[in-house]
C-alpha positions as MATLAB code, in Angstrom:
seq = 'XXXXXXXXXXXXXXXXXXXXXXXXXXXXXXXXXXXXXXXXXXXXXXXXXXXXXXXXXXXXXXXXXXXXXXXXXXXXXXXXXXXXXXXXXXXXXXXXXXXXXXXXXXXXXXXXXXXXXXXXXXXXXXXXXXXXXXXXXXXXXXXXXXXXXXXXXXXXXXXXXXXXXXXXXXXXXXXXXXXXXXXXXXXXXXXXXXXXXXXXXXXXXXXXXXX';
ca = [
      87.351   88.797  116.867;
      86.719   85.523  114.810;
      86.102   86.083  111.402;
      82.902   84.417  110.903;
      81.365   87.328  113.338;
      82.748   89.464  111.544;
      80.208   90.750  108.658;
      77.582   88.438  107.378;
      77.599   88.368  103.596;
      74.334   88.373  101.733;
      74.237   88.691   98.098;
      71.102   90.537   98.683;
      71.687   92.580  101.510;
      70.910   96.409  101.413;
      73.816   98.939  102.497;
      72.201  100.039  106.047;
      71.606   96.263  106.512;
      75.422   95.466  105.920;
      76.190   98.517  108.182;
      73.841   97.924  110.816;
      75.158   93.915  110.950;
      78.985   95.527  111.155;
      78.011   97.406  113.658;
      75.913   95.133  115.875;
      79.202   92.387  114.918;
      81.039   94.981  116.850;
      79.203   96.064  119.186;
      78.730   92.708  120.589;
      82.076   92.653  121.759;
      82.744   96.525  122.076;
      79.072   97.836  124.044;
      78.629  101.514  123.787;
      75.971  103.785  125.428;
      75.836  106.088  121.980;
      76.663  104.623  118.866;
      75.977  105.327  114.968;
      76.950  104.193  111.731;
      77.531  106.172  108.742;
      78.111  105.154  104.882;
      80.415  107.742  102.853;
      81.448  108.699   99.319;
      84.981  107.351   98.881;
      85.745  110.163   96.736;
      84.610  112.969   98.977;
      84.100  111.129  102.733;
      80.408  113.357  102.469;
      78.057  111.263  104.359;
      75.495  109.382  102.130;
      72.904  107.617  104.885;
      73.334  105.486  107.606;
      71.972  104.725  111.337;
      71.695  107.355  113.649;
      69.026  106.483  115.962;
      71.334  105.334  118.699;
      73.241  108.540  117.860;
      73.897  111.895  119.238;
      71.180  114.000  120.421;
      69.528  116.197  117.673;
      71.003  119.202  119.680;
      74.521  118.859  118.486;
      73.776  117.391  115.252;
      74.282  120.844  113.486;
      77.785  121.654  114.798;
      78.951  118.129  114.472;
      78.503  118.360  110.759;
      80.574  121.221  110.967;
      83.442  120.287  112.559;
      83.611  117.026  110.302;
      82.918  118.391  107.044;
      82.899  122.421  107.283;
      85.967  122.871  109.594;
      87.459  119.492  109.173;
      89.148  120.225  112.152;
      90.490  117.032  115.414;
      93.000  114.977  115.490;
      89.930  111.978  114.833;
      88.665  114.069  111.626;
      87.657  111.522  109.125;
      90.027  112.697  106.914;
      92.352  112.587  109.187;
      91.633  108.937  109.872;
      90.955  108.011  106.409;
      94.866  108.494  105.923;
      96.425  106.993  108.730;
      97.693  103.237  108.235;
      95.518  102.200  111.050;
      91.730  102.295  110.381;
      90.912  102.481  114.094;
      91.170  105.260  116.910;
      90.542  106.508  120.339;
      89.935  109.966  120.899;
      91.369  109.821  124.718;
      94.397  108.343  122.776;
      94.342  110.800  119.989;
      94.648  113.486  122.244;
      97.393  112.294  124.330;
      94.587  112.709  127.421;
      94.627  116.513  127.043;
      90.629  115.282  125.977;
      89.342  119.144  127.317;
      92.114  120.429  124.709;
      89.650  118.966  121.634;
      87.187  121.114  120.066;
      84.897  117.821  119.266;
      85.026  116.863  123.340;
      84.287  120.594  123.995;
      81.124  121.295  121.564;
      80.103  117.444  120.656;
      81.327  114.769  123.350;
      80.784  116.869  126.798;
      77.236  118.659  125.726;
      76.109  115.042  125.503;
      77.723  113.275  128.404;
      80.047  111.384  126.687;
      83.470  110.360  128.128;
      85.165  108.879  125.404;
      85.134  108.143  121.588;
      85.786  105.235  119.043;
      85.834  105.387  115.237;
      86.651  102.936  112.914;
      87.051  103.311  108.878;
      85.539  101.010  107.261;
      88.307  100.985  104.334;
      89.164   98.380  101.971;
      91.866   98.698   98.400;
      92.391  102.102   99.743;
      88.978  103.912   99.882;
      86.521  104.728  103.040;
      83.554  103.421  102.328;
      81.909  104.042  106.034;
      82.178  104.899  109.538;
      81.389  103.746  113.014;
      81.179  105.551  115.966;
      80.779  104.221  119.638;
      80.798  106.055  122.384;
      80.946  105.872  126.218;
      79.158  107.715  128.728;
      80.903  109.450  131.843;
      80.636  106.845  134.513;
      80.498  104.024  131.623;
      83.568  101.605  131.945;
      86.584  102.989  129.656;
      87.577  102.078  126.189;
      90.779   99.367  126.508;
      93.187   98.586  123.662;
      91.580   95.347  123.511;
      88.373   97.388  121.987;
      90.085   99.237  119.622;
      91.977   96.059  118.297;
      88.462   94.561  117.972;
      87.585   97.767  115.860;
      90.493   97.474  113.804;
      89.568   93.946  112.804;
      85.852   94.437  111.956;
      87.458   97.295  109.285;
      88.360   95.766  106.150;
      85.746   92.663  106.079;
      82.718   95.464  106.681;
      83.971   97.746  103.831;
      84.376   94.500  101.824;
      80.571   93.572  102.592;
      79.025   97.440  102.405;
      81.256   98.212   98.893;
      79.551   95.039   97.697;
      76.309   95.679   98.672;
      76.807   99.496   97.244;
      77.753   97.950   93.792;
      74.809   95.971   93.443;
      72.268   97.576   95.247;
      72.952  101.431   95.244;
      71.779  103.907   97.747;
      69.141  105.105   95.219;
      66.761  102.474   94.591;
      63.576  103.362   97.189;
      60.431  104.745   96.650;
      60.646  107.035   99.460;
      63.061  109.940   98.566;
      64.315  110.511  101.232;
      68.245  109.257  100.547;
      70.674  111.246   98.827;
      70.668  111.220   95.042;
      73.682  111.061   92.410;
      74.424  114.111   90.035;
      77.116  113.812   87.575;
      78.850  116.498   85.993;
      81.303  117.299   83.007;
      84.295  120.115   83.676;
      82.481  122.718   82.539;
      79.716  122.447   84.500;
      77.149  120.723   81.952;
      75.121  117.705   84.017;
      75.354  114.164   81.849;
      73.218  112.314   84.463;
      70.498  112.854   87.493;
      69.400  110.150   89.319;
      65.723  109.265   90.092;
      65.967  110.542   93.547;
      68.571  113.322   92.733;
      65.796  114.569   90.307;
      63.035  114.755   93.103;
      65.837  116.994   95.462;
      65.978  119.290   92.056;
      62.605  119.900   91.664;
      62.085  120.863   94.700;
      64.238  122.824   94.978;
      63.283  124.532   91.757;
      59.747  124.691   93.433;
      60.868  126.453   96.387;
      62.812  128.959   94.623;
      59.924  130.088   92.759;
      57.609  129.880   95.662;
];
């Protein structure tokens, strides 16, 4: 994948718009019938925002979440992938083609139609700073080698962009809370900092508890 099609870099840019332009870089080249791309905390891999309109249906939504941050369970885990020396990965591959032996096929991929499943970290100096997932429907044309090559390359230049973009822009700076916020916290338990939109998520949930 040439490098210029990489990423776009934009001093400016927003997060999403760095993911969404690493995505649609990729997608170019690598079409998928479900995709969505997801921005995480280095330190915890917790999802933070991201685009999931071209996503899973809403159905499995609730037992995805599980399996990737409850359970952490499957071979394609993100944890799982955030350690291997190879930021891209093919669940068909993965499994060795026993795909009907994975839990995520089972209760996520199958539900939904879905043949087969590509992630790539978006990592750079160590850290996973996002995720995207494409994904083919059954009857769609398979996933080749060639695809998840192109996914490899697409990894480091997109965390480069999207850490960037994070640094200078945040994930907290809207005036519609509706993103996660940022809560810091000593040992002990005592908070030393709420964000803006961390602050609206306590209050209300201070309001609800005394509803």
């Amino acid at each position: 994948m040439p490098t210029d099609e990489n990423v776009p870099a934009a001093a400016e840019a927003e997060p999403l718009d760095v993911l969404n332009a690493a995505a649609q870089a990729l997608l170019r080249h690598v079409p998928a019938d479900v995709w969505c791309a997801v921005m995480l905390d280095p330190a915890t891999l917790l999802d933070t925002g991201g685009l999931h309109e071209h996503g899973f249906p809403g159905e499995v939504m609730p037992r995805l979440f599980e399996i990737e941050h409850g359970e952490q369970i499957g071979v394609d885990n993100i944890r799982a992938l955030a350690r291997r020396p190879t930021a891209s990965s093919l669940l068909s591959v993965s499994t060795c083609g026993e795909l009907t032996q994975s839990v995520y096929f089972q209760d996520i991929l199958s539900p939904a139609g879905l043949a087969d499943e590509l992630r790539v970290a978006l990592r750079a100096d160590g850290h996973t700073w996002g995720l995207l997932v494409l994904c083919r429907a059954n009857g769609s044309t398979p996933f080749t080698a060639r695809d998840v090559e192109r996914a490899e390359a697409i990894s480091s230049p997109a965390a480069t962009d999207l850490r960037r973009a994070l640094l200078l822009k945040g994930i907290d700076d809207t005036e519609v809370p509706d993103a996660p916020g940022l809560v810091m916290a000593r040992p002990d338990g005592r908070i030393t900092y709420v964000s803006r939109i961390a602050e609206f998520w306590r209050a209300l949930a201070h309001h609800q508890r005394l509803a």
